[in-house]
C-alpha positions as a Python dict, from the first residue, in 0.01 Angstrom:
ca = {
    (1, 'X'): (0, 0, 0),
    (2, 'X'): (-158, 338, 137),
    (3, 'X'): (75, 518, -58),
    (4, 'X'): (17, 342, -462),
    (5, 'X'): (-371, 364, -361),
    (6, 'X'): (-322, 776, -248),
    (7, 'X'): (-96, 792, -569),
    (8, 'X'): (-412, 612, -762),
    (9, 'X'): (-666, 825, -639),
    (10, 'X'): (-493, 1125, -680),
    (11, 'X'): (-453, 1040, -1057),
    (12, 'X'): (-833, 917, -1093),
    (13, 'X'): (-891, 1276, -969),
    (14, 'X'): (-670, 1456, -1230),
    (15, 'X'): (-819, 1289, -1494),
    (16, 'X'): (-1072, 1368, -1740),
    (17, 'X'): (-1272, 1125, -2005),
    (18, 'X'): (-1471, 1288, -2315),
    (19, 'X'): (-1635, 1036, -2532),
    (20, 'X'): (-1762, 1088, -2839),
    (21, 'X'): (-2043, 898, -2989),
    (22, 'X'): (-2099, 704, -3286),
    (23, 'X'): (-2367, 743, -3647),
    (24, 'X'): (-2663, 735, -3466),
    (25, 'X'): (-2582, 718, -3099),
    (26, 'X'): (-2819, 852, -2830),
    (27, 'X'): (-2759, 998, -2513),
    (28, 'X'): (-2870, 696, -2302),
    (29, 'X'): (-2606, 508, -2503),
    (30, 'X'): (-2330, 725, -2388),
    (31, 'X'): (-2442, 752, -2048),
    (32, 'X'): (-2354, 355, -2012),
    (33, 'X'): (-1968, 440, -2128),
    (34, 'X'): (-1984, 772, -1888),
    (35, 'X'): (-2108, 538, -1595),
    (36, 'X'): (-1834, 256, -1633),
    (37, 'X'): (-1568, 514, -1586),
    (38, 'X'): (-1721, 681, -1314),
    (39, 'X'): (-1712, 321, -1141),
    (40, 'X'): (-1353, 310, -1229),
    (41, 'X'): (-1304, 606, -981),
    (42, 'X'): (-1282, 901, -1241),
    (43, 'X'): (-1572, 1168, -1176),
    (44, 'X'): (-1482, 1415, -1448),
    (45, 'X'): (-1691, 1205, -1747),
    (46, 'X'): (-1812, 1389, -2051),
    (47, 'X'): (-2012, 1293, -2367),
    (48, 'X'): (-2127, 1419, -2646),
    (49, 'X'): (-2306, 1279, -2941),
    (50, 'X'): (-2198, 1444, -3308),
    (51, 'X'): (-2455, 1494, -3595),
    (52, 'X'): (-2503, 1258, -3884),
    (53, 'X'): (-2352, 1550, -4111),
    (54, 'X'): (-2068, 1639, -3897),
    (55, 'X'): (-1907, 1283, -3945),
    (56, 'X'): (-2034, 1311, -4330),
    (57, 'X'): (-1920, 1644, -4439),
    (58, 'X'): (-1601, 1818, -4396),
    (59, 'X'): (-1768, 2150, -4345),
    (60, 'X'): (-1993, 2044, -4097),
    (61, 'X'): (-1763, 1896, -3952),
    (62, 'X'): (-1533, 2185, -3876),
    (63, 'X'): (-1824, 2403, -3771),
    (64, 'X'): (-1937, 2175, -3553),
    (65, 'X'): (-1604, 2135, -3431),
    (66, 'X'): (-1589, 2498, -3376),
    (67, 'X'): (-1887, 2476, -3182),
    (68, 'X'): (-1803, 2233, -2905),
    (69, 'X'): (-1400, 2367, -2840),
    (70, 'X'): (-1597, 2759, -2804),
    (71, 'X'): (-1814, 2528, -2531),
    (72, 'X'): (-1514, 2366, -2390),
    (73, 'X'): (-1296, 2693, -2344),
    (74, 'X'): (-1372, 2749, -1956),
    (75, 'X'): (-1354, 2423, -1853),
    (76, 'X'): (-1110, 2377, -1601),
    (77, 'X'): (-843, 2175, -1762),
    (78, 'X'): (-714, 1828, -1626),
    (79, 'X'): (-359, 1690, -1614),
    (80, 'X'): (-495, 1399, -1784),
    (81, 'X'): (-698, 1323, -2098),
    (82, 'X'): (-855, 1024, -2217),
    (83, 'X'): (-1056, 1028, -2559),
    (84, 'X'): (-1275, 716, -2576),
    (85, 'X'): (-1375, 732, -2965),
    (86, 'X'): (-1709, 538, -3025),
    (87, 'X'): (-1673, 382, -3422),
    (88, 'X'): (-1556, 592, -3721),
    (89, 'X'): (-1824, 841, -3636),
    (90, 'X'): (-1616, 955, -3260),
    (91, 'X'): (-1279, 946, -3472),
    (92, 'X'): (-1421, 1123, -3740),
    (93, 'X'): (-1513, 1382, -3548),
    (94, 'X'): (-1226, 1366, -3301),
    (95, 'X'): (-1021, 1432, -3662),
    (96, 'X'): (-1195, 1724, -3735),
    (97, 'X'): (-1138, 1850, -3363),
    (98, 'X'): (-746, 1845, -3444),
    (99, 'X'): (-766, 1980, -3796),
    (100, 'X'): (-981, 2261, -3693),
    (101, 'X'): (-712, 2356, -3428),
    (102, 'X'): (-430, 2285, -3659),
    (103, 'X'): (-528, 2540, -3918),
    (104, 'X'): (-619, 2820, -3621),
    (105, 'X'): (-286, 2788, -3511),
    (106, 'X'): (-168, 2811, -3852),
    (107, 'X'): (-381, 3080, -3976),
    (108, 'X'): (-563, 2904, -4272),
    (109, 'X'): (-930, 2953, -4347),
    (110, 'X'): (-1175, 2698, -4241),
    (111, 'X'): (-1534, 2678, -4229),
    (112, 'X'): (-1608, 2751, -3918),
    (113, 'X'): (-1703, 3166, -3835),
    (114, 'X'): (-1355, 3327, -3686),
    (115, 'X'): (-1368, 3507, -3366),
    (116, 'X'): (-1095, 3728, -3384),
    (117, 'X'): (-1133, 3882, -3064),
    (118, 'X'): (-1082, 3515, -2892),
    (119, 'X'): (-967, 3262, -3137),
    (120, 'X'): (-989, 2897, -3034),
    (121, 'X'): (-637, 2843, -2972),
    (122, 'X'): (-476, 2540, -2843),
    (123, 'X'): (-708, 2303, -2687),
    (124, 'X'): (-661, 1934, -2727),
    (125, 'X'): (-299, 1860, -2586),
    (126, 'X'): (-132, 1534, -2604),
    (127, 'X'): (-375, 1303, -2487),
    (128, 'X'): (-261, 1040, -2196),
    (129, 'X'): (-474, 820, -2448),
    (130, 'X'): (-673, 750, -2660),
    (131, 'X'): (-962, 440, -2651),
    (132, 'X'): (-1091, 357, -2968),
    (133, 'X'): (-1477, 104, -2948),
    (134, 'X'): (-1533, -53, -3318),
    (135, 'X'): (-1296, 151, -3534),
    (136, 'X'): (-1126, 306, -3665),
    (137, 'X'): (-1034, 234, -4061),
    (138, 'X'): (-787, 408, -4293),
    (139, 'X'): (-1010, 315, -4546),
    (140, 'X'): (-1415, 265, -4519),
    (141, 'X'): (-1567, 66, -4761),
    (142, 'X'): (-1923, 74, -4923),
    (143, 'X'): (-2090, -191, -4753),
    (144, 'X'): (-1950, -120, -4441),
    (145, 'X'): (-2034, 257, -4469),
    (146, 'X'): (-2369, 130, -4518),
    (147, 'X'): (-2432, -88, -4251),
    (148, 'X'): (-2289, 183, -3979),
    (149, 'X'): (-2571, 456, -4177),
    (150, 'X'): (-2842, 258, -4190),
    (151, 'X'): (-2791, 143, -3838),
    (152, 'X'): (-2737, 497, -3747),
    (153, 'X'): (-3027, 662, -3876),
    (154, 'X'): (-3284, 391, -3802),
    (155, 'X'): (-3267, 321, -3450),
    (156, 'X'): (-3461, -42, -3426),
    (157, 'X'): (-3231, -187, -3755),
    (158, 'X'): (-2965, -345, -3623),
    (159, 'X'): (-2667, -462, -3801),
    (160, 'X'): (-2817, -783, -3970),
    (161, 'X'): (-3124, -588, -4071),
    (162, 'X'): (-2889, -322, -4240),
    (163, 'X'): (-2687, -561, -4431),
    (164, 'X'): (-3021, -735, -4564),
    (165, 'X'): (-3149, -418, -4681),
    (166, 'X'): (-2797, -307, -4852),
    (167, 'X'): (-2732, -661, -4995),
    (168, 'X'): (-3046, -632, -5250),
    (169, 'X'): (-2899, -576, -5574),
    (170, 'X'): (-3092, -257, -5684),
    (171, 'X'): (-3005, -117, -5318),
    (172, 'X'): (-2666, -209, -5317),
    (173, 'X'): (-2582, -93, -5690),
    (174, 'X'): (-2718, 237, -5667),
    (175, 'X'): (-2521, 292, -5289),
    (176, 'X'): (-2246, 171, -5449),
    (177, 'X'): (-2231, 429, -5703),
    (178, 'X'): (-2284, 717, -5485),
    (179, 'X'): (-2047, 614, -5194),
    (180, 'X'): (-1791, 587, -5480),
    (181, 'X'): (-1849, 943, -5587),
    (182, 'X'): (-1847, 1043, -5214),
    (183, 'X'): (-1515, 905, -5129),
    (184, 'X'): (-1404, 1082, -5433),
    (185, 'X'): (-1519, 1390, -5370),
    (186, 'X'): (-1534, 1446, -4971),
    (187, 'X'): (-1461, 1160, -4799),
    (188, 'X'): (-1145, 1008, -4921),
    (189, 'X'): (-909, 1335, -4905),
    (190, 'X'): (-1081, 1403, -4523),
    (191, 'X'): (-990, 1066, -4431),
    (192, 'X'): (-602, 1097, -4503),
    (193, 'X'): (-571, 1446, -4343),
    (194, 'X'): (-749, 1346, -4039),
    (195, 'X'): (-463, 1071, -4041),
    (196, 'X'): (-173, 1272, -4105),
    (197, 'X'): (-322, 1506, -3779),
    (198, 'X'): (-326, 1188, -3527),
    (199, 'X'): (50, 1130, -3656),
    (200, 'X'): (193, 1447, -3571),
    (201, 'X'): (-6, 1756, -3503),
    (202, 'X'): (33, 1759, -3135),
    (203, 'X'): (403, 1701, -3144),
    (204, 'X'): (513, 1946, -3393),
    (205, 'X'): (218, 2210, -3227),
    (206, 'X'): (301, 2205, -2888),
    (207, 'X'): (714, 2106, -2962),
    (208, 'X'): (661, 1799, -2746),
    (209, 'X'): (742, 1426, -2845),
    (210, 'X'): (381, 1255, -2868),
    (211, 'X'): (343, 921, -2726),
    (212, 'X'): (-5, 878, -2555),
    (213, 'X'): (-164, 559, -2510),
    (214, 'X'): (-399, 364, -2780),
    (215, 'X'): (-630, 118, -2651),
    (216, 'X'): (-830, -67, -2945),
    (217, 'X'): (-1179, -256, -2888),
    (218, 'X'): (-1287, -451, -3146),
    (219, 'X'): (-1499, -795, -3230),
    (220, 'X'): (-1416, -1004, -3558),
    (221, 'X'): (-1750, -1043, -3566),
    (222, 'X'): (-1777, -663, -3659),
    (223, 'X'): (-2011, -625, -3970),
    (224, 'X'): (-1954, -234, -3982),
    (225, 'X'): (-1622, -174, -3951),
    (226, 'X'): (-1359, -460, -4078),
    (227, 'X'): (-1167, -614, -3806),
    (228, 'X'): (-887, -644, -3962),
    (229, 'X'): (-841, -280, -4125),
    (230, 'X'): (-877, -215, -3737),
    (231, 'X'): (-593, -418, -3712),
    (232, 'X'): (-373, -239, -3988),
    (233, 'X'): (-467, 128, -3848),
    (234, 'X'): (-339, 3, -3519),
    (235, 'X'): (-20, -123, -3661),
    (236, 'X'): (23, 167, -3841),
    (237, 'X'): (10, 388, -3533),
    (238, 'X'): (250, 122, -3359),
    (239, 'X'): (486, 165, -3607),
    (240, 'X'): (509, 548, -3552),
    (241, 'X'): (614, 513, -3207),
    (242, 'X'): (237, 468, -3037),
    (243, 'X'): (224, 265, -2720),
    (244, 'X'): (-54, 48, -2863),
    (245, 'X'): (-260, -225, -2706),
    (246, 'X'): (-543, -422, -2857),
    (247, 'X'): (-828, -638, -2694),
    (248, 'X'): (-977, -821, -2952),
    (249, 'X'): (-1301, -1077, -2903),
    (250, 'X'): (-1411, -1321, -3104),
    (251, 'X'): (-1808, -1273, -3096),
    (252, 'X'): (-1950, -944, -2992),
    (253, 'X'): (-2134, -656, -3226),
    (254, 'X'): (-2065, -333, -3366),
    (255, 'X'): (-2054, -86, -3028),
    (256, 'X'): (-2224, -333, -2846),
    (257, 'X'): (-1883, -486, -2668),
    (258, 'X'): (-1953, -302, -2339),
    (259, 'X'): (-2291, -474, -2313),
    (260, 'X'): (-2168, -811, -2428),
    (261, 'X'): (-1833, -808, -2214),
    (262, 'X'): (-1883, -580, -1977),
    (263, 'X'): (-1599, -725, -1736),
    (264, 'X'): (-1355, -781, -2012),
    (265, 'X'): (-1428, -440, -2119),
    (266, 'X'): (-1429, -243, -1801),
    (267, 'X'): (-1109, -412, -1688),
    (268, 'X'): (-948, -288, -2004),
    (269, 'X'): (-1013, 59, -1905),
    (270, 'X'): (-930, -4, -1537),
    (271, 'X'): (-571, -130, -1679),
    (272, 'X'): (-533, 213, -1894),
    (273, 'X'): (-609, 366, -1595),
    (274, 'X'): (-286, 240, -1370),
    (275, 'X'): (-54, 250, -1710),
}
């Protein structure tokens, strides 16, 4: 009827998409995710493509962080947002979006530089949803960390070419050792804050109940990211009250599910959309 396809357009029109990239990704990349919603209707598409170190280090992280919500302050805000999270790289960085604002708006140092005279404030609201491609995991593991780096930094390895190279023994031994140390030290302790943020920051920040949408994307063939620790994060979330919905495919590689299933894939997002 003319009056569910007004009531469509108007909320295409009130809606805004940032997508954040994965280890690695390039511009061109993103621009394929930007295009598909733009030929779902929504015009108000943004990308952006975090460094290796941002999604490696805390530190970076928040000062990066810092860097794009000072960028984002006089952007017109929409009625509607929808984060489309590319791998653990977009949800690690996505995490240390909301932990950056949650310690502003508590007052607790960080390592980003402080502008007093216009602090970042509040910034990401309840989102209407949140899309996750390829991730994310409660828990990375070695290999799989591996993979998604290699990958990441050289552009023509894909993922079969990454596990080769981790999977000789002097290769995988010494990685082995240092991703253990790094978990330890940085990673691991990141990891379950960023959690504990996408449980309940918004709500208890803004004194609003939280329930966006969670729309997971993910191949068992996956050799980055474990389909099935996918499948517990998702759960998790479920359990806590998330409206979750999965779309799971049996073949289809790491980031690559747009490409391989593009229909499947757009009509997921199309379906998010009406919701």
């Amino acid at each position: 009827s003319s009056s569910s396809s007004s009531s469509s357009r108007s909320r295409k029109e009130s809606t805004r998409v940032i997508i954040l990239g994965w280890f690695g990704s390039q511009q061109k990349h993103l621009e394929k995710y930007c295009e598909a919603w733009r030929r779902l209707g929504v015009e108000d598409v943004v990308s952006y493509r975090p460094s290796l170190a941002s999604v490696l280090f805390r530190g970076t992280g928040e000062r990066e962080a810092s860097e794009f919500l000072k960028r984002q302050r006089n952007v017109p805000r929409k009625e509607v947002e929808i984060w489309h999270l590319m791998s653990q790289g977009g949800w690690s960085f996505y995490g240390s979006l909301l932990l950056l604002q949650l310690k502003e708006l508590k007052g607790e140092r960080t390592s980003a530089p402080r502008d007093k005279a216009r602090p970042l404030g509040l910034q990401i609201r309840a989102p209407a949803a949140l899309v996750f491609d390829s991730g994310p995991t409660l828990r990375l593991e070695a290999k799989n960390a591996a993979v998604g780096v290699l990958s990441g930094v050289f552009s023509s390895w894909n993922e079969e070419k990454a596990l080769d190279f981790y999977s000789t023994p002097p290769v995988s031994f010494v990685w082995d050792q240092l991703f253990r140390a790094y978990s330890v030290w940085f990673y691991g302790r990141w990891a379950s804050d960023m959690n504990k943020a996408l449980d309940s920051n918004d709500g208890e920040v803004e004194g609003e109940e939280r329930k966006e949408k969670q729309l997971y994307l993910y191949s068992m063939e996956d050799k980055v990211i474990d389909p099935l620790s996918i499948e517990t994060f998702a759960k998790e979330q479920e359990k806590l009250g998330k409206v979750v919905y999965t779309k799971k495919w049996q073949r289809g590689k790491h980031v690559q599910l747009l490409r391989e299933h593009r229909d499947e894939y757009c009509a997921e997002l199309k379906r998010l959309l009406k919701e």
